[in-house]
PDB file of C-alpha atoms in Angstrom:
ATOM      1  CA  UNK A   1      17.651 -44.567   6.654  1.00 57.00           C
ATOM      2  CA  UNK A   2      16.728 -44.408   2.832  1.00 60.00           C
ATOM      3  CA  UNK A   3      19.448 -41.784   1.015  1.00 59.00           C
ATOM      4  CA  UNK A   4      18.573 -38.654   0.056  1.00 67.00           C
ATOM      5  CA  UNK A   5      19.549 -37.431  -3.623  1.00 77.00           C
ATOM      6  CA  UNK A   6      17.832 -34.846  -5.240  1.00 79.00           C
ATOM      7  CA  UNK A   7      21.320 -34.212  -7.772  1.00 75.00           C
ATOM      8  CA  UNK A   8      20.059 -36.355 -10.633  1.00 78.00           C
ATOM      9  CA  UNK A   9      16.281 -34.883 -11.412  1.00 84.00           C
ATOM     10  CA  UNK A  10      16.414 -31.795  -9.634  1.00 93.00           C
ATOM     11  CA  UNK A  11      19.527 -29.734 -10.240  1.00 94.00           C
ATOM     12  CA  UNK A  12      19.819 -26.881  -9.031  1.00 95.00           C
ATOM     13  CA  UNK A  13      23.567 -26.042  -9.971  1.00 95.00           C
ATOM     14  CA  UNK A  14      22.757 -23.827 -13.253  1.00 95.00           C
ATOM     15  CA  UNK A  15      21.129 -21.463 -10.605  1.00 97.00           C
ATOM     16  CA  UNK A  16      24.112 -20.374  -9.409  1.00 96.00           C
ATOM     17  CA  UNK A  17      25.135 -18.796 -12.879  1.00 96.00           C
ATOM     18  CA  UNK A  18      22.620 -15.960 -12.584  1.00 97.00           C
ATOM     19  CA  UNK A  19      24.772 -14.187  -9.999  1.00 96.00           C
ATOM     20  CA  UNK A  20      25.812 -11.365 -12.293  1.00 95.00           C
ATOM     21  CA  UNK A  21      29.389 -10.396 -13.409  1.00 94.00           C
ATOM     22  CA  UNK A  22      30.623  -8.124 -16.092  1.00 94.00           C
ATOM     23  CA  UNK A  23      28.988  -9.728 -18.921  1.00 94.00           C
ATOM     24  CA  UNK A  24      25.537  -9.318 -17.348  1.00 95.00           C
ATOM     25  CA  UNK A  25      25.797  -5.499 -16.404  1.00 94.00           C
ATOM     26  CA  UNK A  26      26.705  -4.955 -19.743  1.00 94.00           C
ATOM     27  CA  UNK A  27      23.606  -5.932 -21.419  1.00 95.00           C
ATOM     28  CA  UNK A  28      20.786  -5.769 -18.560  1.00 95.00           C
ATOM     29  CA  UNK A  29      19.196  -3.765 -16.788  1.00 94.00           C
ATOM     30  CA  UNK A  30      19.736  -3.223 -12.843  1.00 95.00           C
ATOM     31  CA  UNK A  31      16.231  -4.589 -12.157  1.00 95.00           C
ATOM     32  CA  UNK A  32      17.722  -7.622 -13.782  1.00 96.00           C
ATOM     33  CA  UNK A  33      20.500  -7.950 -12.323  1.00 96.00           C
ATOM     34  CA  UNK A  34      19.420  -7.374  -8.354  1.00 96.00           C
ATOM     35  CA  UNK A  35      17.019 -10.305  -9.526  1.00 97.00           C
ATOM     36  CA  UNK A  36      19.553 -12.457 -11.065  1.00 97.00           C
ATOM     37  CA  UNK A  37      21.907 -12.290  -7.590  1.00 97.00           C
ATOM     38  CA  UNK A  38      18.505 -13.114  -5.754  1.00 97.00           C
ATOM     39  CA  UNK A  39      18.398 -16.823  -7.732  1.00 98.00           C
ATOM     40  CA  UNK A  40      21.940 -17.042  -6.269  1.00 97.00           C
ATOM     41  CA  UNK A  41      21.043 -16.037  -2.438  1.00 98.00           C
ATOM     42  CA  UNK A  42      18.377 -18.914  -3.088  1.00 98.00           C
ATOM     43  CA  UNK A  43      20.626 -21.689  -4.718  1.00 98.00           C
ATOM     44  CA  UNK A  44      23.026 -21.138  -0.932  1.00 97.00           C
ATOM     45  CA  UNK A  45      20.515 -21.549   0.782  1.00 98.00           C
ATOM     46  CA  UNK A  46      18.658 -24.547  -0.577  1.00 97.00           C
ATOM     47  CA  UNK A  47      22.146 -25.888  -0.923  1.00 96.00           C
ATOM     48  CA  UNK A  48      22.671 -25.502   3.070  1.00 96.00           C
ATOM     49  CA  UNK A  49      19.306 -26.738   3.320  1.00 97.00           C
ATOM     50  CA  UNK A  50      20.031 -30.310   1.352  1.00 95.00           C
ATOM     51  CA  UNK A  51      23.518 -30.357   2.709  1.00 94.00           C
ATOM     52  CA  UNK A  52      21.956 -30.350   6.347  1.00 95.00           C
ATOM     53  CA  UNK A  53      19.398 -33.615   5.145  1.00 94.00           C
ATOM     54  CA  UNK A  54      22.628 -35.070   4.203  1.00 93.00           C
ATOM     55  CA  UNK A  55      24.010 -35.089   7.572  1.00 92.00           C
ATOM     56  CA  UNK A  56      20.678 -36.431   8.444  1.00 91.00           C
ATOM     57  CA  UNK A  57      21.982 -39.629   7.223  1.00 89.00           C
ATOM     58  CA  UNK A  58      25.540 -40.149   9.024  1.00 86.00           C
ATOM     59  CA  UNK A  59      25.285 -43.360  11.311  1.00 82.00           C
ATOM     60  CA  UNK A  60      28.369 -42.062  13.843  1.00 85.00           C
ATOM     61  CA  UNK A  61      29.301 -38.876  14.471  1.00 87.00           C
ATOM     62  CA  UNK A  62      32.480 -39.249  15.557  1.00 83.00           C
ATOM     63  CA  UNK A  63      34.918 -37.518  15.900  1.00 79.00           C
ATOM     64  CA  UNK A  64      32.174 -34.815  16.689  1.00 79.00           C
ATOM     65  CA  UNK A  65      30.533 -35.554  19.897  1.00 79.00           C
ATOM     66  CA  UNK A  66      32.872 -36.777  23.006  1.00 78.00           C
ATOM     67  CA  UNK A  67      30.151 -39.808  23.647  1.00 81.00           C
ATOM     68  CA  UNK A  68      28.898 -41.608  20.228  1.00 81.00           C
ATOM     69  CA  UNK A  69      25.305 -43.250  21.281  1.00 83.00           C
ATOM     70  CA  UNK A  70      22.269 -42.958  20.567  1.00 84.00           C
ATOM     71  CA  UNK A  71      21.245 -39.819  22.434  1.00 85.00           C
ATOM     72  CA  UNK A  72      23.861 -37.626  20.712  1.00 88.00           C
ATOM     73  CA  UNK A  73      22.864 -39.168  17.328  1.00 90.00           C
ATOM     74  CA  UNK A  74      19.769 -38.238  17.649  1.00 89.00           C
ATOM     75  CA  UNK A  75      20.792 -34.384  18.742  1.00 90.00           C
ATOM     76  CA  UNK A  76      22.852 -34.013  15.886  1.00 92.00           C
ATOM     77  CA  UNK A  77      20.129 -35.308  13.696  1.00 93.00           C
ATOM     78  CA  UNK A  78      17.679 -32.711  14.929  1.00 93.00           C
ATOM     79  CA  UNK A  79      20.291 -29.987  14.752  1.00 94.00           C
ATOM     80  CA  UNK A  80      20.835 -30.403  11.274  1.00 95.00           C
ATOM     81  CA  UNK A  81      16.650 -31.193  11.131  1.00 95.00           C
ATOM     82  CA  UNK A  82      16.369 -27.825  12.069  1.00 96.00           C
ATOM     83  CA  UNK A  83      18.892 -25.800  10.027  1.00 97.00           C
ATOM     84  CA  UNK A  84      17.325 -27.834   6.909  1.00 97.00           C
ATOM     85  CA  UNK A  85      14.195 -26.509   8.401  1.00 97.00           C
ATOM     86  CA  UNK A  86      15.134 -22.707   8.529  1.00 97.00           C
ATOM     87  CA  UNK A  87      17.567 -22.480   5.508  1.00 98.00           C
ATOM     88  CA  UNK A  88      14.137 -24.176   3.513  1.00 98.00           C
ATOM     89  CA  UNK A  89      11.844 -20.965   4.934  1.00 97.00           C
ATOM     90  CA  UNK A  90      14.241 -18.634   3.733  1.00 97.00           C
ATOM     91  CA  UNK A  91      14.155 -19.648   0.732  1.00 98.00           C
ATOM     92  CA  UNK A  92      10.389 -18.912   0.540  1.00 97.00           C
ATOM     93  CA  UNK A  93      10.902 -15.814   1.723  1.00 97.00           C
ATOM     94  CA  UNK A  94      14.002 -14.700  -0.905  1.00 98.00           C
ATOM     95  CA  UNK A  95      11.609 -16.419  -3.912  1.00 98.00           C
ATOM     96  CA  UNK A  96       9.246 -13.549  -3.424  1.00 98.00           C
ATOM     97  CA  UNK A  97      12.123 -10.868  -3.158  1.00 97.00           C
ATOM     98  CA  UNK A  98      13.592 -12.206  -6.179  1.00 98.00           C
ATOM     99  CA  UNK A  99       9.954 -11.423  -7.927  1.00 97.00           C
ATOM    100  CA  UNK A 100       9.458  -8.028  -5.783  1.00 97.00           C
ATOM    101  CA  UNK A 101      13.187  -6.764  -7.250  1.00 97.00           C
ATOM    102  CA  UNK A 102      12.605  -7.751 -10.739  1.00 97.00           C
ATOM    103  CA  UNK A 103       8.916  -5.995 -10.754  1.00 96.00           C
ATOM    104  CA  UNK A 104      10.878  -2.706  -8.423  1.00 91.00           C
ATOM    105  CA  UNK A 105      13.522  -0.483  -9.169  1.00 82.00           C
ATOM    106  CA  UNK A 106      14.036   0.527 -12.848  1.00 86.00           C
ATOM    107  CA  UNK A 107      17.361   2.568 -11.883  1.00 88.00           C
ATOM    108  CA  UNK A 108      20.534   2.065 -10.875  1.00 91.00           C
ATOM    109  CA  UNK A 109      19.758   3.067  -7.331  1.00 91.00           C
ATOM    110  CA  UNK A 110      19.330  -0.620  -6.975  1.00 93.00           C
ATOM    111  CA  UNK A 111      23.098  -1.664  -7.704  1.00 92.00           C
ATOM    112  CA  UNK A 112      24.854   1.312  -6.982  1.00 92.00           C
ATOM    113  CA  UNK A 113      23.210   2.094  -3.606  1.00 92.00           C
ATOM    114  CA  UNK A 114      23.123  -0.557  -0.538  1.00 92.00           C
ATOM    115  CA  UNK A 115      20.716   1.287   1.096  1.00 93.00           C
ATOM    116  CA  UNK A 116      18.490   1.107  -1.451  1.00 93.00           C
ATOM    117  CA  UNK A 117      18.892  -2.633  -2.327  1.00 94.00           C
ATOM    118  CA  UNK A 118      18.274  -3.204   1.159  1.00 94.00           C
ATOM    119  CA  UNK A 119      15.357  -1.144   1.695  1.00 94.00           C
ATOM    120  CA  UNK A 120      13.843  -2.798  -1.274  1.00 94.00           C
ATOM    121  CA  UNK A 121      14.098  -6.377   0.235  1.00 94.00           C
ATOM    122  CA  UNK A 122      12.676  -5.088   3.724  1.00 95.00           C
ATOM    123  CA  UNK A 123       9.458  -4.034   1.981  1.00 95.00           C
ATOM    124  CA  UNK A 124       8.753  -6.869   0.481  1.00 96.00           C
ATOM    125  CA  UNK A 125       5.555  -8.514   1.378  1.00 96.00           C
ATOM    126  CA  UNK A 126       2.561 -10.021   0.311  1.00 96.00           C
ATOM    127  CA  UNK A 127       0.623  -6.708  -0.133  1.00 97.00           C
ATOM    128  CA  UNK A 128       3.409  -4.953  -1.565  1.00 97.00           C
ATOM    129  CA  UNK A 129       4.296  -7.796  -3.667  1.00 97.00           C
ATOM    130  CA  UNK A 130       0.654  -8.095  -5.178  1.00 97.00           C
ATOM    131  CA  UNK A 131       0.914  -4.062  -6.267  1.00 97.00           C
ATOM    132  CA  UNK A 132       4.109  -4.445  -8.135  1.00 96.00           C
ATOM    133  CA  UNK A 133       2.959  -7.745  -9.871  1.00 97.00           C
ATOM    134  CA  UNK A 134      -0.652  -6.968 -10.105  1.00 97.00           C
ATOM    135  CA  UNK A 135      -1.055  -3.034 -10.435  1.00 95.00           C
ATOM    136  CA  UNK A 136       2.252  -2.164 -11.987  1.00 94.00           C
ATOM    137  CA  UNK A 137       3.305  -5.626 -14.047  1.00 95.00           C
ATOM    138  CA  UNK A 138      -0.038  -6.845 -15.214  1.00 96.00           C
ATOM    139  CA  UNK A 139       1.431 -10.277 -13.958  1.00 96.00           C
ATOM    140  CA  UNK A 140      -1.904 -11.619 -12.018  1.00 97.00           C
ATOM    141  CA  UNK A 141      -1.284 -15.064 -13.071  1.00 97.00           C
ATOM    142  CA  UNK A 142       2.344 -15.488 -11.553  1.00 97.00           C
ATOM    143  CA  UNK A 143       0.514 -14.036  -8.411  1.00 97.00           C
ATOM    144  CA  UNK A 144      -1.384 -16.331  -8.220  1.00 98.00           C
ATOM    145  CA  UNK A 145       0.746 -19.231  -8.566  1.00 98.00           C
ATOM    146  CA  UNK A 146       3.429 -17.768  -6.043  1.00 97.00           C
ATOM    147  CA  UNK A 147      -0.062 -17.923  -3.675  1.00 97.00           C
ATOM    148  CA  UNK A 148      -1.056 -21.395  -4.350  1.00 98.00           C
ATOM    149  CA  UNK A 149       2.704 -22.400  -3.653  1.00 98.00           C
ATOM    150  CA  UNK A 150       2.353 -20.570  -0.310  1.00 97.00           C
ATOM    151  CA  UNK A 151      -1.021 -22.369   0.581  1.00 97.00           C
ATOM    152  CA  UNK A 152      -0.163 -25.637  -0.475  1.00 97.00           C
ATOM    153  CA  UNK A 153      -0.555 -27.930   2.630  1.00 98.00           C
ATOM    154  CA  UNK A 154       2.934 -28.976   3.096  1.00 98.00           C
ATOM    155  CA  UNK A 155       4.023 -25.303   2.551  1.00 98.00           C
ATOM    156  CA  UNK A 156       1.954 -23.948   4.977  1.00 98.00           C
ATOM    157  CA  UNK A 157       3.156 -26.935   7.602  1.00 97.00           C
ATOM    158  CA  UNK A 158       6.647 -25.901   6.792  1.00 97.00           C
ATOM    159  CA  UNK A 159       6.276 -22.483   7.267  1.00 96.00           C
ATOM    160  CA  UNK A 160       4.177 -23.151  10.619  1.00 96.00           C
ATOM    161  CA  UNK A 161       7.065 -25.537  12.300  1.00 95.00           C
ATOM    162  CA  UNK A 162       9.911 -22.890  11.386  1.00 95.00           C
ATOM    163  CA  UNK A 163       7.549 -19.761  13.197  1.00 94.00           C
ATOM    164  CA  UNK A 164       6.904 -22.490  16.079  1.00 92.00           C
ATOM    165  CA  UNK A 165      10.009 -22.599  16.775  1.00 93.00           C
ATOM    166  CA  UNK A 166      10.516 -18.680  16.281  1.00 91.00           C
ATOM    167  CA  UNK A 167       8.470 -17.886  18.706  1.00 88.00           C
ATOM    168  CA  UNK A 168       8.095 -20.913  21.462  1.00 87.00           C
ATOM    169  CA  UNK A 169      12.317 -21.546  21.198  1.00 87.00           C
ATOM    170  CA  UNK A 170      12.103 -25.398  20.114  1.00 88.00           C
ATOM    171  CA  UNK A 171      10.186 -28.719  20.221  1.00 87.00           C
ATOM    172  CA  UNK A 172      10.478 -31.777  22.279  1.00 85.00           C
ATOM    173  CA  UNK A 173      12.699 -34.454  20.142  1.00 89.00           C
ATOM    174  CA  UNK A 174      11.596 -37.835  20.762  1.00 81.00           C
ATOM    175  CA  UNK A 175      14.499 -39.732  21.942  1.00 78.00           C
ATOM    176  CA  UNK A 176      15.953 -36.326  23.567  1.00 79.00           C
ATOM    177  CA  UNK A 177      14.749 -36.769  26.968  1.00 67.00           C
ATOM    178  CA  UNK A 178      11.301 -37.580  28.469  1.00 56.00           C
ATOM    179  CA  UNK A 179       8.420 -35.227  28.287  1.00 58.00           C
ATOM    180  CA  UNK A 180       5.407 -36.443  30.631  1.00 54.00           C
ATOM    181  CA  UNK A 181       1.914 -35.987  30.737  1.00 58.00           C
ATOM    182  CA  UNK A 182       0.591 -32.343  30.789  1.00 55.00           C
ATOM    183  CA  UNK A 183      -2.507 -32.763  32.989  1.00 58.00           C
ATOM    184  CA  UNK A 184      -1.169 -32.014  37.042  1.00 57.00           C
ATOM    185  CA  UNK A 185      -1.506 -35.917  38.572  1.00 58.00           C
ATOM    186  CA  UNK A 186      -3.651 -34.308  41.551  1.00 62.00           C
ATOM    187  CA  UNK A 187      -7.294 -33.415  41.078  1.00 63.00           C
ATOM    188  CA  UNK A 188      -8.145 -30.109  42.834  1.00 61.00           C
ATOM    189  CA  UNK A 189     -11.949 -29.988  44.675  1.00 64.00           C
ATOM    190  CA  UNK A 190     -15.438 -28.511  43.313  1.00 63.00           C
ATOM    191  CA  UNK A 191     -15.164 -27.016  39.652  1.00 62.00           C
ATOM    192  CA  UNK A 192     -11.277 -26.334  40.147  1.00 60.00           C
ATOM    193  CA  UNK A 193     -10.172 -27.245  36.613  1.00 65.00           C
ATOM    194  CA  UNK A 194      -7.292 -29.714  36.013  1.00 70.00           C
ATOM    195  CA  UNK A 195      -4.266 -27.994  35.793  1.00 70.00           C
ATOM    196  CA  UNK A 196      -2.123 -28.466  32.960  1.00 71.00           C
ATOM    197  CA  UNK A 197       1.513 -28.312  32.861  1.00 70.00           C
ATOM    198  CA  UNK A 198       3.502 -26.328  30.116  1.00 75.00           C
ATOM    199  CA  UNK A 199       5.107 -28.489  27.647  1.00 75.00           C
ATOM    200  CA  UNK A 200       6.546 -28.528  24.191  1.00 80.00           C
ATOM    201  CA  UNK A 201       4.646 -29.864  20.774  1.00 84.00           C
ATOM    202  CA  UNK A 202       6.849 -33.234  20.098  1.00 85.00           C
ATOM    203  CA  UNK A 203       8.333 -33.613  16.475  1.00 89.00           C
ATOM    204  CA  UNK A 204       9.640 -37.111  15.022  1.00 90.00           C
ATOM    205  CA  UNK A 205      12.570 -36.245  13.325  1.00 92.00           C
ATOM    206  CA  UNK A 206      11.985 -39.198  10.295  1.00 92.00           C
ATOM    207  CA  UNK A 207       8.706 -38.039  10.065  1.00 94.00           C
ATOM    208  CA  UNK A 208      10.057 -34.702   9.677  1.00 94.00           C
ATOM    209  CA  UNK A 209      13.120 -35.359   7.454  1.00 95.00           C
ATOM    210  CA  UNK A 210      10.784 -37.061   4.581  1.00 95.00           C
ATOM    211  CA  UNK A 211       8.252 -33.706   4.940  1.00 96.00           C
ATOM    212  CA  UNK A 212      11.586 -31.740   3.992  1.00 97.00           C
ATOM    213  CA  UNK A 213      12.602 -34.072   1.138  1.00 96.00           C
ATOM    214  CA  UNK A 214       9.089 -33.757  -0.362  1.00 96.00           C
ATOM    215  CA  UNK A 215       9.142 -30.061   0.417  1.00 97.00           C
ATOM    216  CA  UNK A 216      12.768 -29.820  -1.548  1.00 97.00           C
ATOM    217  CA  UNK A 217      10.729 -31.090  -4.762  1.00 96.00           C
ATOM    218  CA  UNK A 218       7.945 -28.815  -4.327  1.00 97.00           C
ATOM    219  CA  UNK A 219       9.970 -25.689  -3.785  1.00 98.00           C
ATOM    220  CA  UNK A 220      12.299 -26.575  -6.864  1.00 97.00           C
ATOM    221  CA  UNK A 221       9.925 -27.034  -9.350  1.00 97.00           C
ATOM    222  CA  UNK A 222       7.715 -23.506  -8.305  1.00 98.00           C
ATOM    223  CA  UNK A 223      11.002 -21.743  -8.154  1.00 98.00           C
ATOM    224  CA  UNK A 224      12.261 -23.365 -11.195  1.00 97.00           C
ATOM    225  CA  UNK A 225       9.381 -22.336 -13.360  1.00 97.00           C
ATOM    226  CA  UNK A 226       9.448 -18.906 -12.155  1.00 97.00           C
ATOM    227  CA  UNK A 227      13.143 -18.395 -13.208  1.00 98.00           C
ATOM    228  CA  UNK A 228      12.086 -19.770 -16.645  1.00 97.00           C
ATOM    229  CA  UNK A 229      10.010 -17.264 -17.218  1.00 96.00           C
ATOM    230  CA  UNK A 230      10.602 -14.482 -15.786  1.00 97.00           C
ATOM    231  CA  UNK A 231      14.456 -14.074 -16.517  1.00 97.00           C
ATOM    232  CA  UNK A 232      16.168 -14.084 -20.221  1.00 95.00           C
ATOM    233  CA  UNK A 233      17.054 -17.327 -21.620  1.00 94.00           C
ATOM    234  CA  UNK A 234      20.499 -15.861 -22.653  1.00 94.00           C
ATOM    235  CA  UNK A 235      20.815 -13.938 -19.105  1.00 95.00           C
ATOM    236  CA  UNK A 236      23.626 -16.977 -17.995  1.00 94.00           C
ATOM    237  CA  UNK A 237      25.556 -16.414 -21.723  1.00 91.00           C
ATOM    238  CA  UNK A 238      29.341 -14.830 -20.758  1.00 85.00           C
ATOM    239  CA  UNK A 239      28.665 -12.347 -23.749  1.00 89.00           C
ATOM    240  CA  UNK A 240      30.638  -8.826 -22.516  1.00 91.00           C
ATOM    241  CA  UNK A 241      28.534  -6.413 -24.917  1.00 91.00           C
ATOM    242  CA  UNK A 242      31.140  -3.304 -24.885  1.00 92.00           C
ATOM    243  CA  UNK A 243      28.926  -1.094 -27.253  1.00 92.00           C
ATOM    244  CA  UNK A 244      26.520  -0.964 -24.361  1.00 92.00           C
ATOM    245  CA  UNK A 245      29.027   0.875 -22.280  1.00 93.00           C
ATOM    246  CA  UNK A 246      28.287   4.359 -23.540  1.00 94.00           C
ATOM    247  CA  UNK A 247      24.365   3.989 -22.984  1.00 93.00           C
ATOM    248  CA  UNK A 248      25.221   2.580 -19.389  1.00 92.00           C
ATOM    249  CA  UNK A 249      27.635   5.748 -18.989  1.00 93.00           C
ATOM    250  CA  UNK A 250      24.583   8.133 -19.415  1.00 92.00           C
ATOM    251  CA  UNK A 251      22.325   6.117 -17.544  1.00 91.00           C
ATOM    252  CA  UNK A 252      24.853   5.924 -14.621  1.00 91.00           C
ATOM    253  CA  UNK A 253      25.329  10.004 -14.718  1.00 91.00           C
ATOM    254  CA  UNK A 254      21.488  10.570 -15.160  1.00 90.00           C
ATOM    255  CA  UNK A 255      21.097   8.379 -11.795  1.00 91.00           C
ATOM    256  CA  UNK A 256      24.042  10.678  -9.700  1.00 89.00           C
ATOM    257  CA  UNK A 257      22.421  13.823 -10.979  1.00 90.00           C
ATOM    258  CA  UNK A 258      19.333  13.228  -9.505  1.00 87.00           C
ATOM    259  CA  UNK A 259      20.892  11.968  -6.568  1.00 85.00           C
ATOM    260  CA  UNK A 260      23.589  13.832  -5.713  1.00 74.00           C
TER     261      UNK A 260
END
């Protein structure tokens, strides 16, 4: 099995400086900052995501399984398969909340209320999405390449095999067991139709372990781009700006007055 390595050209380690500390709530805004921990949610889970490909590769599993052969192999390969598989959809889904926060909440409801920043990430979808980008921000062309992200073909197959298995439960691993013909052997009389028995779409794990590789690209260099320009190039600098305080102060109080 060829190694996977995605470390050297696509990096994803300087994501994980957006979350925000001190230094960032001193010199942006909350919108800002809900968006900045939002690139951090996503660089977890795409590391899960590659860390779960790298299991992929492990020839034993010992001292994991009680039997090492081939059979549990091959279950521990599609375990971590499907993680990789889930932890890759989620990501999809946070790259549009990131967007949907930045584009939202101009007050410090956002960071000061969980509710709120909760709320916010539950109404994010592709309508609601489009009005903050498109009606509100003026942003139609980063719409539009968030959509032809989402439609690309391998996208769209990734997205279909993680809601396959959200809704039928799994599929049929080749080397997991024997799934059989689904037409009944017995043919019924007259224009009785053949009866089919249930069974499971089958997935080749190899198959399905380079699709997630090439997805792994894909996704990095959309969501890449779209933290290049939508967040400050200085947002990552350690900077604590302590004249901003006082401004923050009446911000803050202007927020709990209308709130309280």
């Amino acid at each position: 099995m060829k190694v996977f390595d995605l470390s050297t050209n696509y990096n994803i380690d300087e994501w994980k400086w957006y979350k925000p500390s001190i230094s960032q709530s001193t010199r942006y805004p909350p919108y800002e900052l809900a968006a900045g921990l939002k690139i951090e949610d996503i660089y977890i889970q795409l590391k899960n995501a590659r860390s779960s490909l790298l299991f992929m590769q492990y020839d034993s599993y010992k001292p994991f399984v009680i039997e090492d052969s081939e059979i549990t192999s091959t279950y521990m390969r599609s375990k971590f398969l499907f993680d990789a598989l889930a932890n890759y959809n989620y990501c999809i889904d946070l790259s549009w909340q990131f967007l949907y926060l930045y584009y939202g909440n101009t007050d410090y409801g956002i960071i000061q209320d969980s509710k709120i920043y909760e709320n916010e990430t539950k109404q994010c979808n592709k309508e609601s999405l489009r009005y903050r980008m498109i009606g509100l921000a003026k942003e139609p062309e980063k719409f539009e390449y968030i959509m032809n992200f989402f439609n690309k073909p391998l996208t769209k197959e990734i997205r279909n095999a993680y809601n396959y298995i959200k809704h039928r439960g799994t599929y049929h691993v080749k080397g997991l067991g024997v799934q059989g013909d689904d037409k009944f052997p017995t043919v019924f009389p007259g224009s009785v139709p053949t009866l089919k028995i249930i069974t499971r779409e089958t997935i080749d794990l190899g198959e399905w372990r380079s699709k997630l590789i090439n997805f792994d690209i894909s996704f990095y260099q959309y969501f890449n781009k779209l933290i290049k320009e939508t967040m400050p190039n200085d947002f990552t600098d350690g900077t604590v700006v302590v004249d901003n305080l006082s401004m923050i102060a009446e911000k803050l109080e202007d927020w709990y007055q209308k709130n309280i």
